[in-house]
Amino acid sequence: MKGTEQIPERYHSSRGKIQAGQVVSSGTSGSHTPRAAYIHVPFCAHKCGYCDFASLAGSDHLADRYLVALEREMAMRLSEPRPVDTIFIGGGTPTRLDASQLARLLSAVAHWFPLDAGGEWTVEANPGTLDESKVEVLHRGGVNRVSLGAQSFHRPSLKVLERNHDPEDVPKAVDWVRSAFDRWSLDLIFGVPGSTLEHWSNDLEQALALGPDHLSCYGLTFEKGTLLWKQQADGAVHAIDEDVEYAQFAYALDRLASAGLRQYEISNHARPGQECRHNLVYWSNAPYFGVGLGAARFVDRVRAINTRDLMAYLKRVEAGDDPTGPSEQLETDEFARETLMLMLRRTQLGVNRQEFQERTGVSLESVAGESLGRHIQRGNLEDDGQKVWLTRQGIFVADMVLADML
Ligand code: SF4
């Protein structure tokens, strides 16, 4: 829905799309049984120009059929309810469903993935698709966190991104969300063609004025095949100057830190205790369930992704067939390198040697001792003996550092 979420769309740009003072742990260390579930809802009012997610506009008439298929897929994969610590319903735009469809979805998810006490249940929402009745349905259905895709308060930037909401929709949606939920988040995108540092700082101020405890700031990426990518290829749109994008990113780190929202992942900032626990599962490379169109799951060290073709998904599930597309069993070395790369994204937690060993069965040094040493020497990483983490300098070259670990 925004600029990243499910990790296996592997190795999102460090500042691309794509959840503690006390940084919370994933709560899954050492466990092979998923304690997290992702559910995908692909419907959108309109396809945004930069979007390469499994999302589509103009298919709302298939929503009821899709919900039946989702229920079948959960029954097929799980056979019995699986208690979890975190649930994340993403998209697409889950709140594109009408109130009764949303209620049906939440009830099915609550049945198959009962949330343990203290668990986190997030739903992504778009300002233009939210209203009081849907907020009420979410709240009654057990959701306790909402992630709102604001992206920008600058009308020309929303236009370039082809978002179909207006800047003034955001405060309205935040009012509704705040009235029902203690935990909520805003997403913003920087690096938008035509934007300046001033536009971006104004976006941040408008977001901060709404009082979020969690803010995601994604750097815009021109994903192959998207409308924005084509516009760039045709010369109709030009990426902003790298120095401006760098300045926007640097400004966000400083401004958000001064507002008490500390960076805990390359693109994510939160007050202590307000981190997105579900995304922390991805960044610790812990297992998770995933159902729905294009959804990824990671169970028993097998990464699998469902088809992204809606009709194929529906027909396969309706015929009792598995809608899985590509899947891959990760060998120990590959799993360990992925784990390192993902954990390094956690700018506070970093890669804790003990956690790493417990998760992967191998030592950090045996996997990447040489690369780590090189980046520590260059000042991109810091090592206190217990953990290794990205320095501020390293955060700016994270794509290169993470690629080196692979
Ligand atoms: S709202 Fe836009 S960016 Fe989000 S999934 Fe839909 S099309 Fe993609």
CSV table of C-alpha atoms and ligand atoms in Angstrom, one decimal:
chain,number,residue,atom,x,y,z
A,1,MET,CA,0.0,0.0,0.0
A,2,LYS,CA,2.8,2.4,0.7
A,3,GLY,CA,6.2,2.4,-0.4
A,4,THR,CA,7.3,-1.6,1.5
A,5,GLU,CA,5.7,-4.0,3.5
A,6,GLN,CA,6.0,-7.7,3.1
A,7,ILE,CA,9.8,-8.3,3.1
A,8,PRO,CA,10.2,-11.1,0.5
A,9,GLU,CA,9.6,-8.7,-2.3
A,10,ARG,CA,13.1,-9.1,-1.4
A,11,TYR,CA,15.5,-6.6,-0.3
A,12,HIS,CA,13.6,-3.5,-0.8
A,13,SER,CA,15.8,-0.5,-1.3
A,14,SER,CA,17.0,0.5,2.1
A,15,ARG,CA,15.1,3.7,1.8
A,16,GLY,CA,12.5,2.2,-0.4
A,17,LYS,CA,9.0,1.0,0.4
A,18,ILE,CA,8.6,-1.0,3.0
A,19,GLN,CA,7.7,-2.7,12.4
A,20,ALA,CA,10.7,0.3,21.2
A,21,GLY,CA,13.7,3.4,24.4
A,22,GLN,CA,13.1,-0.2,24.9
A,23,VAL,CA,13.1,-1.8,21.5
A,24,VAL,CA,10.6,-4.6,21.5
A,25,SER,CA,11.7,-8.0,20.2
A,26,SER,CA,9.8,-10.0,17.7
A,27,GLY,CA,8.8,-12.4,20.4
A,28,THR,CA,9.7,-15.2,18.1
A,29,SER,CA,13.3,-15.8,18.7
A,30,GLY,CA,14.3,-19.4,18.3
A,31,SER,CA,10.8,-20.5,17.3
A,32,HIS,CA,10.1,-22.3,14.0
A,33,THR,CA,6.3,-21.9,14.4
A,34,PRO,CA,5.0,-18.7,12.9
A,35,ARG,CA,3.6,-16.3,15.4
A,36,ALA,CA,2.7,-13.6,12.8
A,37,ALA,CA,0.2,-13.5,9.9
A,38,TYR,CA,0.0,-11.3,6.9
A,39,ILE,CA,-3.3,-11.1,4.9
A,40,HIS,CA,-3.5,-9.3,1.6
A,41,VAL,CA,-6.4,-7.3,0.2
A,42,PRO,CA,-5.6,-6.2,-3.3
A,43,PHE,CA,-8.4,-3.7,-4.1
A,44,CYS,CA,-7.7,-0.1,-4.7
A,45,ALA,CA,-9.8,2.9,-5.9
A,46,HIS,CA,-7.1,3.7,-8.4
A,47,LYS,CA,-3.6,2.4,-9.3
A,48,CYS,CA,-1.0,4.9,-8.1
A,49,GLY,CA,1.7,5.7,-10.6
A,50,TYR,CA,4.6,4.3,-8.5
A,51,CYS,CA,2.9,1.2,-7.2
A,52,ASP,CA,4.2,-2.3,-8.0
A,53,PHE,CA,2.2,-4.1,-5.3
A,54,ALA,CA,-0.3,-6.8,-5.9
A,55,SER,CA,-3.0,-4.3,-6.2
A,56,LEU,CA,-5.7,-3.4,-8.8
A,57,ALA,CA,-8.3,-0.9,-9.4
A,58,GLY,CA,-11.7,-1.5,-11.0
A,59,SER,CA,-12.1,-5.0,-9.6
A,60,ASP,CA,-14.3,-4.3,-6.6
A,61,HIS,CA,-17.1,-6.5,-8.0
A,62,LEU,CA,-14.7,-9.4,-7.2
A,63,ALA,CA,-14.3,-8.5,-3.5
A,64,ASP,CA,-17.0,-10.9,-2.1
A,65,ARG,CA,-15.6,-13.7,-4.2
A,66,TYR,CA,-12.1,-12.8,-3.0
A,67,LEU,CA,-13.1,-12.9,0.6
A,68,VAL,CA,-14.6,-16.4,0.2
A,69,ALA,CA,-11.3,-17.5,-1.5
A,70,LEU,CA,-9.2,-16.0,1.4
A,71,GLU,CA,-11.3,-18.0,3.9
A,72,ARG,CA,-10.7,-21.2,1.8
A,73,GLU,CA,-7.0,-20.5,1.6
A,74,MET,CA,-6.7,-20.1,5.3
A,75,ALA,CA,-8.7,-23.3,5.9
A,76,MET,CA,-6.6,-25.1,3.3
A,77,ARG,CA,-3.2,-24.0,4.7
A,78,LEU,CA,-3.9,-24.1,8.4
A,79,SER,CA,-6.5,-26.9,9.0
A,80,GLU,CA,-6.9,-25.5,12.5
A,81,PRO,CA,-6.7,-22.0,14.1
A,82,ARG,CA,-3.1,-20.8,14.7
A,83,PRO,CA,-2.6,-18.4,17.6
A,84,VAL,CA,-0.3,-15.5,16.7
A,85,ASP,CA,1.2,-12.4,18.3
A,86,THR,CA,0.8,-10.1,15.3
A,87,ILE,CA,-1.5,-9.8,12.4
A,88,PHE,CA,-1.1,-7.3,9.5
A,89,ILE,CA,-3.8,-6.8,6.9
A,90,GLY,CA,-2.2,-4.9,4.0
A,91,GLY,CA,-2.8,-4.3,0.4
A,92,GLY,CA,-3.9,-2.9,-1.8
A,93,THR,CA,-6.3,-1.0,0.3
A,94,PRO,CA,-8.0,-3.1,2.9
A,95,THR,CA,-10.4,-0.2,3.7
A,96,ARG,CA,-11.5,-0.2,0.1
A,97,LEU,CA,-13.8,-3.0,1.2
A,98,ASP,CA,-17.2,-1.8,2.4
A,99,ALA,CA,-18.0,-2.0,6.1
A,100,SER,CA,-19.8,-5.4,5.9
A,101,GLN,CA,-17.0,-6.9,3.8
A,102,LEU,CA,-14.5,-5.6,6.3
A,103,ALA,CA,-16.4,-7.1,9.2
A,104,ARG,CA,-16.5,-10.5,7.4
A,105,LEU,CA,-12.8,-10.4,6.7
A,106,LEU,CA,-12.0,-9.5,10.3
A,107,SER,CA,-14.1,-12.3,11.7
A,108,ALA,CA,-12.5,-14.9,9.4
A,109,VAL,CA,-9.0,-13.7,10.3
A,110,ALA,CA,-9.8,-13.7,14.0
A,111,HIS,CA,-11.0,-17.3,13.7
A,112,TRP,CA,-8.0,-18.6,11.9
A,113,PHE,CA,-5.4,-16.4,13.6
A,114,PRO,CA,-6.6,-15.8,17.1
A,115,LEU,CA,-4.5,-13.0,18.6
A,116,ASP,CA,-2.8,-13.8,21.9
A,117,ALA,CA,-3.2,-11.4,24.8
A,118,GLY,CA,-1.1,-8.3,24.2
A,119,GLY,CA,-0.9,-9.0,20.5
A,120,GLU,CA,-0.8,-6.4,17.7
A,121,TRP,CA,-3.3,-6.3,14.8
A,122,THR,CA,-2.6,-3.7,12.2
A,123,VAL,CA,-4.7,-2.7,9.2
A,124,GLU,CA,-3.5,-0.4,6.4
A,125,ALA,CA,-5.9,2.3,5.4
A,126,ASN,CA,-6.0,5.1,2.9
A,127,PRO,CA,-7.3,8.5,4.0
A,128,GLY,CA,-9.7,8.6,1.0
A,129,THR,CA,-11.3,5.3,1.8
A,130,LEU,CA,-11.8,5.6,5.6
A,131,ASP,CA,-15.0,6.7,7.4
A,132,GLU,CA,-16.3,6.5,10.9
A,133,SER,CA,-18.3,3.4,10.3
A,134,LYS,CA,-15.2,1.5,9.0
A,135,VAL,CA,-13.2,2.7,11.9
A,136,GLU,CA,-15.9,1.3,14.2
A,137,VAL,CA,-15.9,-2.0,12.3
A,138,LEU,CA,-12.1,-2.3,12.6
A,139,HIS,CA,-12.2,-1.5,16.3
A,140,ARG,CA,-15.0,-3.9,17.1
A,141,GLY,CA,-13.3,-6.6,15.0
A,142,GLY,CA,-10.2,-6.6,17.2
A,143,VAL,CA,-7.8,-4.4,15.2
A,144,ASN,CA,-5.7,-2.3,17.6
A,145,ARG,CA,-3.4,-0.4,15.2
A,146,VAL,CA,-3.9,1.5,11.9
A,147,SER,CA,-1.3,2.5,9.4
A,148,LEU,CA,-2.4,5.4,7.3
A,149,GLY,CA,-0.9,6.1,3.9
A,150,ALA,CA,-0.7,9.9,3.8
A,151,GLN,CA,2.4,10.0,1.5
A,152,SER,CA,2.4,13.7,1.2
A,153,PHE,CA,0.6,16.9,2.2
A,154,HIS,CA,1.9,18.7,-0.9
A,155,ARG,CA,-0.8,18.6,-3.6
A,156,PRO,CA,1.6,18.6,-6.6
A,157,SER,CA,3.5,15.6,-5.0
A,158,LEU,CA,0.2,13.7,-4.5
A,159,LYS,CA,-0.5,14.4,-8.2
A,160,VAL,CA,2.9,13.1,-9.4
A,161,LEU,CA,2.4,10.0,-7.2
A,162,GLU,CA,-1.1,9.7,-8.7
A,163,ARG,CA,-2.7,9.4,-5.2
A,164,ASN,CA,-6.4,9.9,-5.3
A,165,HIS,CA,-6.8,11.6,-1.9
A,166,ASP,CA,-6.4,15.3,-1.0
A,167,PRO,CA,-4.1,16.6,1.7
A,168,GLU,CA,-7.1,17.6,3.8
A,169,ASP,CA,-8.3,14.0,3.9
A,170,VAL,CA,-5.4,13.1,6.1
A,171,PRO,CA,-6.2,15.1,9.3
A,172,LYS,CA,-9.9,14.0,8.9
A,173,ALA,CA,-8.8,10.3,8.8
A,174,VAL,CA,-6.4,10.8,11.7
A,175,ASP,CA,-9.2,12.2,13.8
A,176,TRP,CA,-11.3,9.1,13.2
A,177,VAL,CA,-8.4,6.8,13.8
A,178,ARG,CA,-7.3,8.5,17.0
A,179,SER,CA,-10.7,8.4,18.5
A,180,ALA,CA,-10.6,4.6,18.4
A,181,PHE,CA,-7.0,3.5,18.5
A,182,ASP,CA,-4.0,4.3,20.7
A,183,ARG,CA,-1.6,2.9,18.1
A,184,TRP,CA,-1.5,4.3,14.7
A,185,SER,CA,1.1,5.3,12.1
A,186,LEU,CA,1.5,7.6,9.1
A,187,ASP,CA,3.5,6.9,5.9
A,188,LEU,CA,5.2,9.6,3.9
A,189,ILE,CA,7.2,9.4,0.7
A,190,PHE,CA,10.2,11.6,0.0
A,191,GLY,CA,12.2,12.0,-3.2
A,192,VAL,CA,9.1,12.8,-5.2
A,193,PRO,CA,9.9,14.3,-8.6
A,194,GLY,CA,9.6,18.1,-8.4
A,195,SER,CA,9.8,18.2,-4.6
A,196,THR,CA,12.3,20.3,-2.7
A,197,LEU,CA,13.8,20.1,0.8
A,198,GLU,CA,11.3,22.8,1.7
A,199,HIS,CA,8.3,20.8,0.4
A,200,TRP,CA,9.6,17.8,2.4
A,201,SER,CA,10.2,19.6,5.6
A,202,ASN,CA,6.6,21.0,5.3
A,203,ASP,CA,5.3,17.5,4.8
A,204,LEU,CA,7.1,16.4,8.0
A,205,GLU,CA,5.8,19.4,10.0
A,206,GLN,CA,2.2,18.7,8.9
A,207,ALA,CA,2.6,15.0,9.8
A,208,LEU,CA,4.1,15.9,13.2
A,209,ALA,CA,1.4,18.4,13.9
A,210,LEU,CA,-1.0,15.4,13.9
A,211,GLY,CA,0.9,13.8,16.8
A,212,PRO,CA,1.8,10.4,15.4
A,213,ASP,CA,3.8,8.0,17.6
A,214,HIS,CA,5.0,6.1,14.5
A,215,LEU,CA,6.1,7.5,11.1
A,216,SER,CA,7.4,5.7,8.1
A,217,CYS,CA,9.4,7.6,5.5
A,218,TYR,CA,10.0,5.8,2.3
A,219,GLY,CA,12.3,7.0,-0.5
A,220,LEU,CA,10.4,6.9,-3.8
A,221,THR,CA,11.6,4.1,-6.2
A,222,PHE,CA,10.9,3.9,-9.9
A,223,GLU,CA,9.8,0.2,-10.0
A,224,LYS,CA,10.1,-1.3,-13.4
A,225,GLY,CA,6.7,-1.7,-15.1
A,226,THR,CA,5.0,1.1,-13.1
A,227,LEU,CA,3.4,4.1,-14.8
A,228,LEU,CA,6.0,6.3,-13.1
A,229,TRP,CA,8.8,4.2,-14.4
A,230,LYS,CA,7.4,4.5,-17.9
A,231,GLN,CA,7.0,8.3,-17.5
A,232,GLN,CA,10.6,8.5,-16.5
A,233,ALA,CA,11.7,6.4,-19.4
A,234,ASP,CA,9.7,8.7,-21.7
A,235,GLY,CA,11.3,11.8,-20.2
A,236,ALA,CA,7.9,13.0,-18.9
A,237,VAL,CA,9.1,12.8,-15.3
A,238,HIS,CA,12.6,13.3,-13.9
A,239,ALA,CA,14.0,11.9,-10.7
A,240,ILE,CA,15.0,14.6,-8.2
A,241,ASP,CA,18.6,15.4,-7.8
A,242,GLU,CA,20.4,12.8,-5.6
A,243,ASP,CA,21.8,15.6,-3.3
A,244,VAL,CA,18.2,16.8,-2.7
A,245,GLU,CA,17.0,13.3,-2.0
A,246,TYR,CA,19.9,12.8,0.4
A,247,ALA,CA,19.2,16.1,2.1
A,248,GLN,CA,15.5,15.1,2.5
A,249,PHE,CA,16.5,11.8,4.1
A,250,ALA,CA,19.0,13.4,6.4
A,251,TYR,CA,16.5,16.1,7.4
A,252,ALA,CA,13.9,13.5,8.3
A,253,LEU,CA,16.4,11.7,10.6
A,254,ASP,CA,17.2,14.8,12.5
A,255,ARG,CA,13.8,16.4,12.6
A,256,LEU,CA,12.1,13.2,13.7
A,257,ALA,CA,14.7,12.5,16.4
A,258,SER,CA,14.2,16.0,17.8
A,259,ALA,CA,10.5,15.3,17.9
A,260,GLY,CA,11.1,12.1,19.9
A,261,LEU,CA,10.5,9.7,17.1
A,262,ARG,CA,13.6,7.7,16.9
A,263,GLN,CA,14.7,5.7,13.9
A,264,TYR,CA,14.5,2.0,14.6
A,265,GLU,CA,14.6,0.8,11.1
A,266,ILE,CA,16.0,2.4,8.0
A,267,SER,CA,12.6,3.8,7.0
A,268,ASN,CA,10.8,3.7,10.3
A,269,HIS,CA,10.6,6.0,13.3
A,270,ALA,CA,8.7,5.6,16.6
A,271,ARG,CA,8.4,6.7,20.1
A,272,PRO,CA,9.7,3.9,22.5
A,273,GLY,CA,7.2,1.1,22.6
A,274,GLN,CA,5.3,2.2,19.5
A,275,GLU,CA,7.3,0.2,16.9
A,276,CYS,CA,5.4,-2.0,14.5
A,277,ARG,CA,5.8,-5.5,16.0
A,278,HIS,CA,4.7,-7.2,12.9
A,279,ASN,CA,7.4,-5.7,10.7
A,280,LEU,CA,10.0,-6.5,13.4
A,281,VAL,CA,9.1,-10.1,12.7
A,282,TYR,CA,10.2,-9.7,9.1
A,283,TRP,CA,13.4,-7.8,10.2
A,284,SER,CA,14.4,-10.6,12.5
A,285,ASN,CA,13.8,-13.2,9.7
A,286,ALA,CA,11.3,-15.0,11.9
A,287,PRO,CA,8.7,-17.2,10.3
A,288,TYR,CA,5.2,-15.9,9.3
A,289,PHE,CA,2.1,-17.0,7.6
A,290,GLY,CA,0.8,-15.1,4.5
A,291,VAL,CA,-2.5,-15.5,2.7
A,292,GLY,CA,-4.1,-13.7,-0.2
A,293,LEU,CA,-3.1,-12.5,-3.6
A,294,GLY,CA,0.7,-12.1,-4.0
A,295,ALA,CA,1.2,-12.7,-0.3
A,296,ALA,CA,4.5,-14.1,0.8
A,297,ARG,CA,5.0,-16.6,3.7
A,298,PHE,CA,8.0,-18.0,5.4
A,299,VAL,CA,7.4,-21.3,7.1
A,300,ASP,CA,9.9,-24.0,7.8
A,301,ARG,CA,12.5,-21.9,6.0
A,302,VAL,CA,10.6,-22.1,2.8
A,303,ARG,CA,9.8,-18.7,1.2
A,304,ALA,CA,6.7,-18.9,-0.9
A,305,ILE,CA,4.7,-16.3,-2.8
A,306,ASN,CA,1.2,-16.6,-4.0
A,307,THR,CA,0.4,-15.8,-7.6
A,308,ARG,CA,-0.2,-12.1,-8.3
A,309,ASP,CA,-2.8,-12.8,-10.9
A,310,LEU,CA,-6.2,-12.2,-9.3
A,311,MET,CA,-8.2,-14.5,-11.6
A,312,ALA,CA,-5.6,-17.3,-11.4
A,313,TYR,CA,-5.7,-16.9,-7.6
A,314,LEU,CA,-9.5,-17.1,-7.4
A,315,LYS,CA,-9.8,-20.0,-9.8
A,316,ARG,CA,-7.1,-22.0,-8.2
A,317,VAL,CA,-8.4,-21.6,-4.7
A,318,GLU,CA,-12.0,-22.3,-5.8
A,319,ALA,CA,-10.8,-25.5,-7.4
A,320,GLY,CA,-9.1,-26.5,-4.2
A,321,ASP,CA,-5.7,-26.0,-5.7
A,322,ASP,CA,-2.7,-24.2,-4.0
A,323,PRO,CA,-2.3,-20.6,-5.4
A,324,THR,CA,1.4,-20.6,-4.6
A,325,GLY,CA,3.7,-19.2,-7.2
A,326,PRO,CA,7.5,-19.2,-6.7
A,327,SER,CA,8.9,-20.9,-3.6
A,328,GLU,CA,12.3,-21.6,-2.4
A,329,GLN,CA,13.8,-23.6,0.4
A,330,LEU,CA,16.6,-21.6,2.0
A,331,GLU,CA,19.8,-23.4,2.8
A,332,THR,CA,21.6,-22.5,6.0
A,333,ASP,CA,24.1,-20.1,4.4
A,334,GLU,CA,21.4,-18.3,2.4
A,335,PHE,CA,19.1,-18.1,5.4
A,336,ALA,CA,21.9,-16.8,7.6
A,337,ARG,CA,22.9,-14.1,5.0
A,338,GLU,CA,19.3,-13.0,4.6
A,339,THR,CA,18.9,-12.9,8.4
A,340,LEU,CA,22.0,-10.7,8.7
A,341,MET,CA,20.8,-8.4,6.0
A,342,LEU,CA,17.3,-8.0,7.5
A,343,MET,CA,18.6,-7.6,11.1
A,344,LEU,CA,21.0,-4.9,9.9
A,345,ARG,CA,18.0,-2.8,8.9
A,346,ARG,CA,17.1,-2.5,12.5
A,347,THR,CA,19.1,0.6,13.3
A,348,GLN,CA,18.6,0.3,17.1
A,349,LEU,CA,18.7,-3.5,17.7
A,350,GLY,CA,21.2,-4.2,14.9
A,351,VAL,CA,22.5,-7.8,14.7
A,352,ASN,CA,22.8,-9.2,18.1
A,353,ARG,CA,25.3,-12.1,18.0
A,354,GLN,CA,23.3,-14.3,20.4
A,355,GLU,CA,20.0,-13.8,18.6
A,356,PHE,CA,21.6,-14.4,15.3
A,357,GLN,CA,23.2,-17.7,16.4
A,358,GLU,CA,19.8,-18.8,17.9
A,359,ARG,CA,17.9,-17.9,14.8
A,360,THR,CA,20.3,-19.4,12.2
A,361,GLY,CA,22.4,-22.0,14.1
A,362,VAL,CA,25.6,-20.4,12.8
A,363,SER,CA,27.8,-17.6,14.1
A,364,LEU,CA,27.8,-14.1,12.7
A,365,GLU,CA,31.5,-14.2,12.1
A,366,SER,CA,31.3,-17.5,10.1
A,367,VAL,CA,28.8,-15.9,7.8
A,368,ALA,CA,30.2,-12.5,7.1
A,369,GLY,CA,33.2,-11.8,9.3
A,370,GLU,CA,35.2,-10.4,6.5
A,371,SER,CA,32.5,-8.1,5.1
A,372,LEU,CA,31.6,-6.9,8.6
A,373,GLY,CA,35.3,-6.1,9.3
A,374,ARG,CA,35.5,-4.1,6.1
A,375,HIS,CA,32.5,-2.0,6.8
A,376,ILE,CA,33.4,-1.5,10.5
A,377,GLN,CA,36.8,-0.2,9.3
A,378,ARG,CA,35.1,2.1,6.8
A,379,GLY,CA,32.8,3.5,9.5
A,380,ASN,CA,29.6,2.1,8.1
A,381,LEU,CA,29.1,-0.3,11.0
A,382,GLU,CA,29.8,-0.3,14.7
A,383,ASP,CA,30.5,-3.3,16.8
A,384,ASP,CA,30.4,-3.4,20.6
A,385,GLY,CA,31.2,-7.1,20.9
A,386,GLN,CA,27.5,-8.1,21.5
A,387,LYS,CA,25.9,-6.5,18.4
A,388,VAL,CA,26.7,-4.9,15.1
A,389,TRP,CA,24.7,-2.0,13.8
A,390,LEU,CA,24.7,0.6,11.0
A,391,THR,CA,26.3,4.0,11.9
A,392,ARG,CA,24.7,7.2,10.7
A,393,GLN,CA,27.1,7.1,7.8
A,394,GLY,CA,26.2,3.5,7.1
A,395,ILE,CA,22.5,4.3,7.0
A,396,PHE,CA,23.1,6.5,4.0
A,397,VAL,CA,24.9,3.7,2.1
A,398,ALA,CA,22.8,0.9,3.5
A,399,ASP,CA,21.9,-0.5,0.1
A,400,MET,CA,25.5,-1.1,-0.6
A,401,VAL,CA,26.3,-2.5,2.8
A,402,LEU,CA,23.4,-4.8,2.8
A,403,ALA,CA,24.1,-6.0,-0.7
A,404,ASP,CA,27.7,-6.8,0.4
A,405,MET,CA,26.3,-9.1,3.1
A,406,LEU,CA,24.6,-11.2,0.5
B,1,SF4,S1,-3.2,2.7,-2.7
B,1,SF4,FE1,-1.8,3.1,-4.4
B,1,SF4,S2,0.2,2.5,-3.6
B,1,SF4,FE2,-1.3,1.7,-2.2
B,1,SF4,S3,-1.6,-0.4,-3.1
B,1,SF4,FE3,-3.2,0.8,-4.0
B,1,SF4,S4,-2.3,1.5,-5.9
B,1,SF4,FE4,-0.6,0.7,-4.7
